Short mmCIF file of C-alpha atoms in Angstrom, two decimals:
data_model
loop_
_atom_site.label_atom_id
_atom_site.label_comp_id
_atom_site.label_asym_id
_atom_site.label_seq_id
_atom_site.Cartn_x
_atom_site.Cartn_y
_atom_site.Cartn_z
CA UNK N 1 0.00 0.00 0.00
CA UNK N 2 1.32 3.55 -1.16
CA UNK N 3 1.60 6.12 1.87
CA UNK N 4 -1.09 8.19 -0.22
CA UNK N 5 -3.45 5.04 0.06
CA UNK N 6 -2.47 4.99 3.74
CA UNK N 7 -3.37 8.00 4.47
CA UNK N 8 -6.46 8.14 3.03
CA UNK N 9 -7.60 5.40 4.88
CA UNK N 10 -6.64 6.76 8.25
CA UNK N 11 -8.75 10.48 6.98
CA UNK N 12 -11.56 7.18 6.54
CA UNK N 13 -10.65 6.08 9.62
CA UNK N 14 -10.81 8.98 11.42
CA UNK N 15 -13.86 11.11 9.96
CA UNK N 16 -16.03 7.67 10.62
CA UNK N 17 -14.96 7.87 14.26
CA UNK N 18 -14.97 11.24 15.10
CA UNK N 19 -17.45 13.00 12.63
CA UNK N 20 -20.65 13.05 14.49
CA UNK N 21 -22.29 13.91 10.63
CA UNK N 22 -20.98 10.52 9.26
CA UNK N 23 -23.32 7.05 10.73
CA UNK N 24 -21.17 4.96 11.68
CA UNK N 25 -20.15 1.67 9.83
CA UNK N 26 -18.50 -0.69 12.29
CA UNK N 27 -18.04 -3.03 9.26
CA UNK N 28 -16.21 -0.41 7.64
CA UNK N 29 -14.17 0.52 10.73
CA UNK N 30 -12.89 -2.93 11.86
CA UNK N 31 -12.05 -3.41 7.63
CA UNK N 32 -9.74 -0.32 8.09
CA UNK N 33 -7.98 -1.03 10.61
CA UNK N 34 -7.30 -4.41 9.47
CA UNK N 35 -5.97 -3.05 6.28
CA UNK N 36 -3.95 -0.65 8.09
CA UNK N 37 -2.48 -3.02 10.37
CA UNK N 38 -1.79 -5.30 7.58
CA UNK N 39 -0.21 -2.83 5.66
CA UNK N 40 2.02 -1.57 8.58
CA UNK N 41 2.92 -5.09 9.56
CA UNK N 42 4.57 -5.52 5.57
CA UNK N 43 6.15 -2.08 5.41
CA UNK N 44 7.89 -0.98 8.54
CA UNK N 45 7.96 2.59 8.59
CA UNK N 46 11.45 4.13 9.94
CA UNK N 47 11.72 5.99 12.68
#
């Protein structure tokens, strides 16, 4: 995953948890995360 897919998923990520506007989609969340987490697990980021 490109950093520019990455973070568009965490802007997801976040507006569906914090937007009070946006219903949210648990299906959606836990499917984010595990794409993020998959994603970070493959490409360690340096520090």
């Amino acid at each position: 995953m490109s950093e520019r897919e990455m973070e568009a998923k965490l802007l997801e990520l976040d507006r569906l948890l914090n937007d009070p506007e946006v219903q949210m989609d648990p299906h959606r969340v836990w499917s984010l995360l595990q794409e993020i987490s998959g994603a970070s697990k493959a490409t360690p980021r340096a520090a």
